[in-house]
Structure formats: C-alpha cells, structure tokens
Amino acid sequence: MIDLKTLEQLVIFSHTGTLCETAKKLHISQSTLTRGMQKLESEFGVCLFIRTKNSLSLTEAGTLAAAEAEVFLRQYAGMLRHVQDFDRKKRTVSIGSCAPVPISVLVQRITVACPDTSISTELKKIPQLLYGLEDDTYQLIILPFPPENDQLSFQKLCEEQLFFYLHKNHRFAGRKSLHVREMNGENMLLLRDIGFWHDLVTEKMPDSRFFIQAETYPFQELIAKSTISVFTTDAYPDTPFFFRPLY
C-alpha cells in the first residue's frame, strides 16, 4: 500500500528538483527522504529516478507519477473536506439573519431546547438569505417581514420599537413623538454591521450624513462625548446601541 506521505514527498521533489530542498520543506532528514523514495519506487514497480553520483532526477515515468500523485492528493483532501463539511452540517444549525439583535434571541432558544447542537450565524442581505434557505446554506433565516413563499413556514420571533436618542439640548429633545422625516438632514452616528437597517435608514433619511463606526466601543465613546443623534430601541431604552423592530 502506497503511503500518502511518500506521495507528498514525490510531489514536492518534482517541484524542488533536489533532495536537500525537499527534505527542508518537509522537515525531515535526507536519509529518511531517500528511503521513502526507494519504497515508493518499489511500490510502483517501475524506475522513477535517474541516479548519478551527486544528483537525483525523475524519469519520464517518475514525472508522470508525480503529476498523478498531485492530482490524487488534491482529490483526497477534497474528499476529506466534503465528508467533514457534511458531518458538520448535520450537527450544526446554520442561521442567516437580516440584523444582529434577533440572532441572540434565536440562539438562546435553540441552546435551551437543544444544548448539544452547534450553531453558526451570519448577517446577509435579504435576497441572499432567501437563496441560502433554498440551497440549504441555512436551516433558519430571520427576516423583517413574513415570507411570501407558501412553501415556507414561519413564526414571529420578537418585536422592538425604534426611537431617536437625542442630546438634551437638541431642538426636539422635549418632544413625546418624532417622525423620521423630521430628522431627515440630521447628522447621525451609526454602527456598520447592522444588516438591512443600514440601507433602510439611509433611504428614509437621504439628506442626513451618517458617521459609520465599525466597532462598538468607539461608537459608545462618541455617543458619550458628542451631541450627535443616534437610534435606540425599547429593548435598550437607556442604551443607544442598535435600532430594530419586528423579526
């Protein structure tokens, strides 16, 4: 039986052209490499190498063997990945979401119901979520609206209300209600990774300038030290963080 390690040695030798360089790449001694090449030649049952006093090179059969071995090793690695991915998917619930907040709600529910289940999550745009559900990339997706496809089952996960979080000296600070059109044109702080909300808010407030922050800590620091308005929600009434409604 041909050893995969010796096939790898043959492939690397075909690229380096010398035993010395091959041994360095594999972190083995030249004597170990030489024995491996001799064993491999014996397994093939043909002459793979041209040997001289100070060098070793491949015969035409050796060159073919190295090329075939390289293809075989790639296929073998691909087979392992395919089987491992299949097994991982069987033991993992993949969730795609249009926004970050409801992910924690759903993950908590799954963890309580199935504590041994692995869970993977990611944010994607709504069309990608629907496509991902169709091609089995996701087992569950979170949308801001009920799907129109009658073949899909759904249920309401959570509901949150959106508010503006204003500095105490803002001209609208004393108001009990405030419409988004009244805030259009205002400078706003906004977190970057908030899913579909980014597109929705910038669409509803086309005249506003949004200062996008990639990380939560600098975002919170800017809120504390500036007068720029942000969004908040009834889930976090005292903490401007994200904005989110029905999921």
Short mmCIF file of C-alpha atoms in Angstrom, two decimals, residues 41-234:
data_model
loop_
_atom_site.label_atom_id
_atom_site.label_comp_id
_atom_site.label_asym_id
_atom_site.label_seq_id
_atom_site.Cartn_x
_atom_site.Cartn_y
_atom_site.Cartn_z
CA GLU A 41 9.69 3.21 -6.43
CA SER A 42 9.29 -0.35 -5.18
CA GLU A 43 5.54 0.09 -4.77
CA PHE A 44 5.14 1.45 -8.31
CA GLY A 45 7.33 -1.33 -9.67
CA VAL A 46 8.96 0.94 -12.24
CA CYS A 47 12.03 3.13 -12.32
CA LEU A 48 11.06 6.62 -11.16
CA PHE A 49 14.50 8.19 -10.70
CA ILE A 50 17.71 8.71 -12.58
CA ARG A 51 20.53 8.35 -10.08
CA THR A 52 24.03 9.70 -10.53
CA LYS A 53 26.83 10.10 -8.02
CA ASN A 54 25.76 13.62 -6.95
CA SER A 55 22.18 14.01 -8.13
CA LEU A 56 18.72 12.51 -8.37
CA SER A 57 16.17 13.36 -11.06
CA LEU A 58 12.87 11.99 -12.30
CA THR A 59 12.47 9.67 -15.24
CA GLU A 60 9.53 10.25 -17.61
CA ALA A 61 7.62 7.66 -15.58
CA GLY A 62 8.59 9.49 -12.41
CA THR A 63 7.36 12.81 -13.81
CA LEU A 64 4.04 11.18 -14.69
CA ALA A 65 3.83 9.56 -11.26
CA ALA A 66 4.43 12.93 -9.56
CA ALA A 67 1.75 14.63 -11.67
CA GLU A 68 -0.78 11.88 -10.97
CA ALA A 69 0.11 11.92 -7.27
CA GLU A 70 -0.51 15.66 -7.09
CA VAL A 71 -3.98 15.25 -8.61
CA PHE A 72 -4.72 12.32 -6.30
CA LEU A 73 -3.66 14.23 -3.17
CA ARG A 74 -5.87 17.19 -4.09
CA GLN A 75 -8.80 14.85 -4.67
CA TYR A 76 -8.13 13.08 -1.38
CA ALA A 77 -8.04 16.37 0.52
CA GLY A 78 -11.24 17.46 -1.19
CA MET A 79 -12.92 14.19 -0.25
CA LEU A 80 -11.99 14.69 3.41
CA ARG A 81 -13.30 18.26 3.41
CA HIS A 82 -16.53 17.20 1.73
CA VAL A 83 -17.23 14.45 4.26
CA GLN A 84 -16.25 16.66 7.20
CA ASP A 85 -18.45 19.52 5.94
CA PHE A 86 -21.34 17.10 5.51
CA ASP A 87 -20.93 15.81 9.05
CA ARG A 88 -20.59 19.32 10.48
CA LYS A 89 -23.74 20.49 8.70
CA LYS A 90 -25.67 17.55 10.11
CA ARG A 91 -24.67 18.61 13.62
CA THR A 92 -24.89 22.38 13.07
CA VAL A 93 -27.85 24.71 12.76
CA SER A 94 -26.92 27.50 10.35
CA ILE A 95 -28.78 30.76 10.88
CA GLY A 96 -28.79 33.69 8.49
CA SER A 97 -30.18 36.99 9.70
CA CYS A 98 -31.03 40.39 8.26
CA ALA A 99 -29.97 42.11 11.51
CA PRO A 100 -27.79 41.26 14.53
CA VAL A 101 -30.11 41.61 17.52
CA PRO A 102 -32.62 38.80 16.88
CA ILE A 103 -29.77 36.34 16.42
CA SER A 104 -29.11 36.29 20.18
CA VAL A 105 -32.81 35.66 20.88
CA LEU A 106 -32.97 32.71 18.50
CA VAL A 107 -29.62 31.25 19.57
CA GLN A 108 -30.74 31.32 23.19
CA ARG A 109 -33.93 29.45 22.37
CA ILE A 110 -32.12 26.80 20.34
CA THR A 111 -29.47 26.37 23.04
CA VAL A 112 -32.13 25.78 25.68
CA ALA A 113 -34.07 23.33 23.50
CA CYS A 114 -31.03 21.51 22.03
CA PRO A 115 -27.99 22.12 24.27
CA ASP A 116 -25.68 19.80 22.27
CA THR A 117 -26.34 21.50 18.93
CA SER A 118 -23.66 23.61 17.29
CA ILE A 119 -24.90 26.93 15.91
CA SER A 120 -23.39 29.13 13.22
CA THR A 121 -24.71 32.61 12.39
CA GLU A 122 -24.06 35.34 9.87
CA LEU A 123 -25.55 38.60 8.62
CA LYS A 124 -26.64 38.76 5.00
CA LYS A 125 -28.90 40.82 2.78
CA ILE A 126 -32.49 39.61 2.42
CA PRO A 127 -32.15 38.12 -1.13
CA GLN A 128 -29.08 36.16 -0.02
CA LEU A 129 -30.99 34.82 2.99
CA LEU A 130 -33.84 33.56 0.83
CA TYR A 131 -31.45 31.97 -1.66
CA GLY A 132 -29.49 30.44 1.21
CA LEU A 133 -32.61 28.85 2.63
CA GLU A 134 -33.42 27.33 -0.76
CA ASP A 135 -29.97 25.81 -1.31
CA ASP A 136 -29.67 24.59 2.31
CA THR A 137 -26.95 27.03 3.29
CA TYR A 138 -29.23 27.97 6.20
CA GLN A 139 -31.72 25.93 8.15
CA LEU A 140 -33.27 29.08 9.64
CA ILE A 141 -33.34 32.68 8.49
CA ILE A 142 -34.52 35.87 10.19
CA LEU A 143 -36.46 38.38 8.10
CA PRO A 144 -38.17 41.67 8.99
CA PHE A 145 -41.38 40.50 7.32
CA PRO A 146 -43.32 37.26 6.68
CA PRO A 147 -42.08 35.45 3.54
CA GLU A 148 -44.40 35.39 0.54
CA ASN A 149 -43.44 31.80 -0.36
CA ASP A 150 -46.26 29.44 0.69
CA GLN A 151 -43.75 26.59 0.91
CA LEU A 152 -42.00 28.22 3.87
CA SER A 153 -43.19 28.07 7.46
CA PHE A 154 -42.54 30.99 9.79
CA GLN A 155 -43.36 32.46 13.16
CA LYS A 156 -42.83 35.77 14.88
CA LEU A 157 -39.61 35.85 16.91
CA CYS A 158 -39.62 39.27 18.59
CA GLU A 159 -40.77 42.85 18.17
CA GLU A 160 -38.99 46.09 19.04
CA GLN A 161 -39.75 49.76 18.55
CA LEU A 162 -37.34 52.28 17.07
CA PHE A 163 -36.60 55.60 18.77
CA PHE A 164 -34.28 58.53 18.29
CA TYR A 165 -31.77 59.07 21.09
CA LEU A 166 -31.16 62.82 21.29
CA HIS A 167 -28.85 65.06 23.28
CA LYS A 168 -30.68 67.01 26.00
CA ASN A 169 -30.02 70.27 24.15
CA HIS A 170 -31.39 69.01 20.83
CA ARG A 171 -34.30 71.10 19.49
CA PHE A 172 -36.56 68.02 19.55
CA ALA A 173 -35.44 66.74 22.96
CA GLY A 174 -38.71 67.65 24.71
CA ARG A 175 -40.96 66.04 22.12
CA LYS A 176 -43.08 62.99 23.03
CA SER A 177 -43.16 61.82 19.40
CA LEU A 178 -40.88 62.32 16.42
CA HIS A 179 -41.22 61.26 12.79
CA VAL A 180 -38.25 60.12 10.72
CA ARG A 181 -38.96 62.80 8.11
CA GLU A 182 -38.43 65.49 10.75
CA MET A 183 -34.95 64.13 11.42
CA ASN A 184 -34.02 63.90 7.76
CA GLY A 185 -30.95 66.07 7.26
CA GLU A 186 -29.59 65.48 10.78
CA ASN A 187 -26.10 64.14 11.36
CA MET A 188 -26.36 60.61 12.81
CA LEU A 189 -23.99 58.10 14.37
CA LEU A 190 -24.46 54.58 13.03
CA LEU A 191 -22.85 51.18 13.59
CA ARG A 192 -21.66 49.47 10.43
CA ASP A 193 -22.74 45.84 10.87
CA ILE A 194 -26.47 46.28 11.42
CA GLY A 195 -27.76 44.34 8.44
CA PHE A 196 -30.63 45.66 6.35
CA TRP A 197 -31.18 48.60 8.70
CA HIS A 198 -28.31 50.49 7.15
CA ASP A 199 -30.00 50.57 3.74
CA LEU A 200 -33.43 51.29 5.20
CA VAL A 201 -32.39 54.25 7.34
CA THR A 202 -30.23 55.85 4.67
CA GLU A 203 -33.16 55.50 2.27
CA LYS A 204 -35.60 57.11 4.72
CA MET A 205 -33.16 59.92 5.60
CA PRO A 206 -31.48 60.71 2.26
CA ASP A 207 -30.39 64.19 3.31
CA SER A 208 -28.66 63.06 6.51
CA ARG A 209 -24.96 62.44 6.97
CA PHE A 210 -24.22 59.14 8.70
CA PHE A 211 -20.97 58.69 10.59
CA ILE A 212 -20.37 54.95 10.37
CA GLN A 213 -18.48 53.20 13.17
CA ALA A 214 -17.12 49.67 12.77
CA GLU A 215 -16.67 48.84 16.47
CA THR A 216 -18.99 49.16 19.45
CA TYR A 217 -16.56 50.73 21.94
CA PRO A 218 -15.59 53.78 19.80
CA PHE A 219 -19.26 54.10 18.90
CA GLN A 220 -20.26 54.30 22.57
CA GLU A 221 -17.41 56.72 23.30
CA LEU A 222 -18.57 59.07 20.55
CA ILE A 223 -22.11 58.96 21.91
CA ALA A 224 -20.89 59.89 25.39
CA LYS A 225 -18.68 62.75 24.20
CA SER A 226 -20.70 64.28 21.36
CA THR A 227 -24.13 65.75 20.69
CA ILE A 228 -24.76 63.72 17.51
CA SER A 229 -28.06 61.82 17.46
CA VAL A 230 -28.31 58.03 17.32
CA PHE A 231 -31.02 55.38 17.28
CA THR A 232 -32.17 53.27 20.22
CA THR A 233 -34.95 50.77 20.93
CA ASP A 234 -37.42 49.86 23.65
#
